[in-house]
mmCIF file of C-alpha atoms in Angstrom:
data_model
loop_
_atom_site.group_PDB
_atom_site.id
_atom_site.type_symbol
_atom_site.label_atom_id
_atom_site.label_comp_id
_atom_site.label_asym_id
_atom_site.label_seq_id
_atom_site.Cartn_x
_atom_site.Cartn_y
_atom_site.Cartn_z
ATOM 1 C CA MET A 1 17.025 -3.155 17.963
ATOM 2 C CA GLN A 2 13.862 -1.542 19.306
ATOM 3 C CA SER A 3 11.557 -4.039 20.983
ATOM 4 C CA ASP A 4 8.640 -1.714 21.798
ATOM 5 C CA LEU A 5 6.093 -2.263 19.040
ATOM 6 C CA LYS A 6 4.636 1.238 18.880
ATOM 7 C CA THR A 7 8.042 2.914 19.123
ATOM 8 C CA LEU A 8 9.331 0.732 16.287
ATOM 9 C CA LEU A 9 6.368 1.796 14.146
ATOM 10 C CA ALA A 10 6.984 5.458 15.003
ATOM 11 C CA TYR A 11 10.668 5.190 14.049
ATOM 12 C CA SER A 12 9.731 3.633 10.728
ATOM 13 C CA THR A 13 7.422 6.579 10.061
ATOM 14 C CA VAL A 14 10.424 8.907 10.295
ATOM 15 C CA GLU A 15 12.263 6.719 7.798
ATOM 16 C CA ASN A 16 9.303 6.692 5.399
ATOM 17 C CA VAL A 17 9.040 10.481 5.575
ATOM 18 C CA GLY A 18 12.713 10.484 4.543
ATOM 19 C CA ILE A 19 11.880 8.326 1.511
ATOM 20 C CA ILE A 20 9.108 10.733 0.546
ATOM 21 C CA THR A 21 11.456 13.707 1.010
ATOM 22 C CA ILE A 22 14.073 12.065 -1.228
ATOM 23 C CA ALA A 23 11.488 11.607 -3.980
ATOM 24 C CA ILE A 24 10.231 15.195 -3.686
ATOM 25 C CA GLY A 25 13.820 16.490 -3.757
ATOM 26 C CA LEU A 26 14.505 14.468 -6.883
ATOM 27 C CA ALA A 27 11.339 15.818 -8.508
ATOM 28 C CA LEU A 28 12.532 19.362 -7.833
ATOM 29 C CA ALA A 29 16.053 18.606 -9.115
ATOM 30 C CA TYR A 30 14.695 17.035 -12.313
ATOM 31 C CA LYS A 31 12.272 19.936 -12.849
ATOM 32 C CA ALA A 32 15.059 22.492 -12.348
ATOM 33 C CA SER A 33 17.230 20.604 -14.839
ATOM 34 C CA GLY A 34 14.538 20.635 -17.522
ATOM 35 C CA LEU A 35 13.647 16.940 -17.224
ATOM 36 C CA PRO A 36 9.854 17.010 -16.796
ATOM 37 C CA THR A 37 9.301 13.279 -17.386
ATOM 38 C CA LEU A 38 11.720 12.269 -14.646
ATOM 39 C CA ALA A 39 10.298 15.010 -12.411
ATOM 40 C CA GLY A 40 6.861 13.489 -12.913
ATOM 41 C CA LEU A 41 8.184 10.016 -12.096
ATOM 42 C CA ALA A 42 9.781 11.202 -8.859
ATOM 43 C CA LEU A 43 6.688 13.160 -7.842
ATOM 44 C CA LEU A 44 4.489 10.151 -8.613
ATOM 45 C CA ALA A 45 6.785 8.019 -6.465
ATOM 46 C CA ALA A 46 6.479 10.499 -3.584
ATOM 47 C CA LEU A 47 2.701 10.736 -3.793
ATOM 48 C CA LEU A 48 2.268 6.983 -4.149
ATOM 49 C CA HIS A 49 4.490 6.405 -1.128
ATOM 50 C CA VAL A 50 2.465 8.924 0.904
ATOM 51 C CA PHE A 51 -0.726 7.039 0.028
ATOM 52 C CA ASN A 52 0.811 3.605 0.618
ATOM 53 C CA HIS A 53 2.379 4.674 3.903
ATOM 54 C CA ALA A 54 -1.003 5.900 5.103
ATOM 55 C CA LEU A 55 -2.503 2.495 4.271
ATOM 56 C CA PHE A 56 0.055 0.134 5.744
ATOM 57 C CA LYS A 57 0.965 2.268 8.747
ATOM 58 C CA SER A 58 -2.709 2.620 9.694
ATOM 59 C CA LEU A 59 -3.072 -1.145 9.448
ATOM 60 C CA LEU A 60 0.017 -1.678 11.608
ATOM 61 C CA PHE A 61 -0.985 0.839 14.289
ATOM 62 C CA LEU A 62 -4.499 -0.615 14.461
ATOM 63 C CA GLY A 63 -2.962 -4.086 14.787
ATOM 64 C CA ALA A 64 -0.573 -2.858 17.480
ATOM 65 C CA GLY A 65 -3.507 -1.351 19.358
ATOM 66 C CA ALA A 66 -5.465 -4.605 19.145
ATOM 67 C CA ILE A 67 -2.411 -6.521 20.369
ATOM 68 C CA LEU A 68 -1.908 -4.092 23.245
ATOM 69 C CA VAL A 69 -5.561 -4.336 24.314
ATOM 70 C CA ALA A 70 -5.584 -8.141 24.107
ATOM 71 C CA THR A 71 -2.228 -8.795 25.774
ATOM 72 C CA GLY A 72 -1.374 -5.637 27.714
ATOM 73 C CA GLN A 73 2.113 -5.988 26.200
ATOM 74 C CA ARG A 74 4.081 -3.864 23.697
ATOM 75 C CA ASP A 75 7.411 -5.676 23.961
ATOM 76 C CA ILE A 76 7.885 -7.677 20.767
ATOM 77 C CA GLU A 77 10.102 -10.195 22.538
ATOM 78 C CA ARG A 78 7.280 -11.146 24.926
ATOM 79 C CA LEU A 79 4.503 -11.534 22.364
ATOM 80 C CA GLY A 80 5.103 -15.106 21.280
ATOM 81 C CA GLY A 81 2.473 -17.233 19.566
ATOM 82 C CA LEU A 82 0.154 -14.366 18.756
ATOM 83 C CA ILE A 83 -0.888 -15.986 15.509
ATOM 84 C CA HIS A 84 -2.510 -18.766 17.530
ATOM 85 C CA ARG A 85 -4.364 -16.423 19.931
ATOM 86 C CA MET A 86 -5.392 -13.723 17.441
ATOM 87 C CA PRO A 87 -5.217 -15.199 13.937
ATOM 88 C CA ALA A 88 -7.089 -12.447 12.065
ATOM 89 C CA THR A 89 -5.089 -9.665 13.726
ATOM 90 C CA ALA A 90 -1.840 -11.559 13.176
ATOM 91 C CA VAL A 91 -2.526 -12.093 9.472
ATOM 92 C CA ALA A 92 -3.498 -8.435 8.981
ATOM 93 C CA PHE A 93 -0.382 -7.351 10.891
ATOM 94 C CA LEU A 94 1.771 -9.706 8.820
ATOM 95 C CA VAL A 95 0.418 -8.190 5.588
ATOM 96 C CA GLY A 96 1.158 -4.693 6.920
ATOM 97 C CA ALA A 97 4.649 -5.759 8.009
ATOM 98 C CA ALA A 98 5.339 -7.225 4.566
ATOM 99 C CA ALA A 99 4.063 -4.044 2.892
ATOM 100 C CA ILE A 100 6.195 -1.743 5.050
ATOM 101 C CA SER A 101 9.189 -4.002 4.336
ATOM 102 C CA ALA A 102 8.635 -3.333 0.612
ATOM 103 C CA LEU A 103 8.141 -6.978 -0.309
ATOM 104 C CA PRO A 104 6.632 -7.597 -3.746
ATOM 105 C CA PRO A 105 3.830 -7.551 -4.850
ATOM 106 C CA LEU A 106 2.563 -5.294 -2.053
ATOM 107 C CA ASN A 107 2.049 -1.543 -2.230
ATOM 108 C CA GLY A 108 5.206 -0.592 -0.315
ATOM 109 C CA PHE A 109 7.302 -2.339 -2.950
ATOM 110 C CA ALA A 110 5.650 -0.452 -5.812
ATOM 111 C CA SER A 111 6.256 2.997 -4.383
ATOM 112 C CA GLU A 112 9.811 2.266 -3.186
ATOM 113 C CA TRP A 113 10.617 0.762 -6.585
ATOM 114 C CA LEU A 114 9.551 4.030 -8.221
ATOM 115 C CA VAL A 115 11.733 5.961 -5.773
ATOM 116 C CA PHE A 116 14.689 3.718 -6.677
ATOM 117 C CA GLN A 117 13.980 4.246 -10.378
ATOM 118 C CA SER A 118 14.035 7.992 -9.765
ATOM 119 C CA ILE A 119 17.373 7.657 -7.976
ATOM 120 C CA LEU A 120 18.897 5.459 -10.680
ATOM 121 C CA ASN A 121 17.922 7.961 -13.375
ATOM 122 C CA GLY A 122 19.850 10.652 -11.509
ATOM 123 C CA THR A 123 22.886 10.049 -13.713
ATOM 124 C CA VAL A 124 21.285 12.291 -16.361
ATOM 125 C CA LEU A 125 21.355 15.309 -14.051
ATOM 126 C CA PRO A 126 23.932 17.906 -15.086
ATOM 127 C CA GLN A 127 25.094 18.625 -11.513
ATOM 128 C CA TRP A 128 28.154 16.468 -10.879
ATOM 129 C CA LEU A 129 27.611 16.453 -7.107
ATOM 130 C CA LEU A 130 24.170 14.861 -7.525
ATOM 131 C CA LYS A 131 25.591 12.269 -9.899
ATOM 132 C CA PHE A 132 27.890 11.084 -7.111
ATOM 133 C CA ALA A 133 25.515 11.630 -4.194
ATOM 134 C CA LEU A 134 22.517 9.761 -5.607
ATOM 135 C CA PRO A 135 24.147 6.302 -5.618
ATOM 136 C CA VAL A 136 25.025 6.862 -1.949
ATOM 137 C CA VAL A 137 21.425 7.900 -1.263
ATOM 138 C CA GLY A 138 20.215 4.754 -3.035
ATOM 139 C CA LEU A 139 22.542 2.602 -0.952
ATOM 140 C CA VAL A 140 21.405 4.216 2.294
ATOM 141 C CA LEU A 141 17.785 3.752 1.249
ATOM 142 C CA ALA A 142 18.396 0.071 0.527
ATOM 143 C CA LEU A 143 20.132 -0.426 3.871
ATOM 144 C CA SER A 144 17.391 1.403 5.762
ATOM 145 C CA ALA A 145 14.933 -1.396 5.001
ATOM 146 C CA ALA A 146 16.569 -3.689 7.570
ATOM 147 C CA PRO A 147 14.886 -2.183 10.663
ATOM 148 C CA ARG A 148 11.484 -2.401 8.983
ATOM 149 C CA ARG A 149 12.003 -6.099 8.433
ATOM 150 C CA ARG A 150 12.277 -6.458 12.223
ATOM 151 C CA LEU A 151 8.488 -6.674 12.238
ATOM 152 C CA LEU A 152 8.672 -9.791 10.083
ATOM 153 C CA ARG A 153 11.327 -11.369 12.303
ATOM 154 C CA ALA A 154 9.463 -10.581 15.519
ATOM 155 C CA ARG A 155 8.399 -13.353 17.851
ATOM 156 C CA LEU A 156 4.776 -12.474 17.221
ATOM 157 C CA TRP A 157 4.514 -15.458 14.935
ATOM 158 C CA HIS A 158 6.265 -18.112 17.034
ATOM 159 C CA ARG A 159 5.519 -19.601 20.397
ATOM 160 C CA LEU A 160 7.905 -18.487 23.087
ATOM 161 C CA PRO A 161 10.158 -21.288 24.327
ATOM 162 C CA ARG A 162 9.337 -22.559 27.777
ATOM 163 C CA PRO A 163 12.088 -22.669 30.393
ATOM 164 C CA ALA A 164 14.007 -25.968 30.335
ATOM 165 C CA ALA A 165 12.772 -27.083 33.788
ATOM 166 C CA SER A 166 9.117 -26.703 32.833
ATOM 167 C CA ARG A 167 9.359 -28.749 29.656
ATOM 168 C CA ARG A 168 7.813 -32.173 29.818
ATOM 169 C CA GLY A 169 10.425 -34.597 31.052
ATOM 170 C CA GLY A 170 12.545 -31.883 32.705
ATOM 171 C CA GLU A 171 16.244 -32.428 32.101
ATOM 172 C CA ARG A 172 15.905 -36.071 31.081
ATOM 173 C CA GLY A 173 16.925 -37.055 27.608
ATOM 174 C CA GLY A 174 18.991 -33.940 27.035
ATOM 175 C CA GLY A 175 22.346 -35.358 28.100
ATOM 176 C CA ALA A 176 25.154 -36.500 25.872
ATOM 177 C CA GLY A 177 25.512 -40.007 27.322
ATOM 178 C CA PRO A 178 23.367 -43.162 27.474
#
C-alpha cells in the first residue's frame, strides 16, 4: 500500500532480487542433481532477469526523478493527470511499469516466464522436500506481482477529482429529486 513512488520502486527491487535468488538457487539444485540442461535454463533466467531489471528499473527511477523535479511530489495519490502534463515521461514510465509487472510481450515477462519454467520443472529433482517446496515458491512468486502492479493502478494516469463544491454547478443537479 506504499504511496511514495521512490520507496515503492525500492521495495520492488528487493522483490526482484528475490526472483533472481530463486533462479540461482534452482540452477545450483539442478546442477547438483546432475540436470545440466535445467541448470542452464535457471541460470539463463537469473541472468536475463538481472539484465531486464537493470533496464526497467533504471527507466522507472529516471521517470520518478523527472516527476519529482517537475512536480515536487513523490506521493502517488497526489500525482493525478501526469500524462497530460508530461506525456513523454508518462509513456516511458508506463512502459517501465508494464515491464516490471511482467506483462507480455515486455522483457520482464520473458525473464519471469523462464523463472516459472525453472520452478515448474522442479518436479524432476530427486529431493522430496524441493518437490513440495517449489510449488509453494511458484505460488508466492505469482502473488508477489500484485504490489508491482500498483504502478499501473496509480493515479499518475488520471486527473484527480476536484472537490464537490468546486465543480461547475456546485451541488446542483446531484440530488435525487426533481
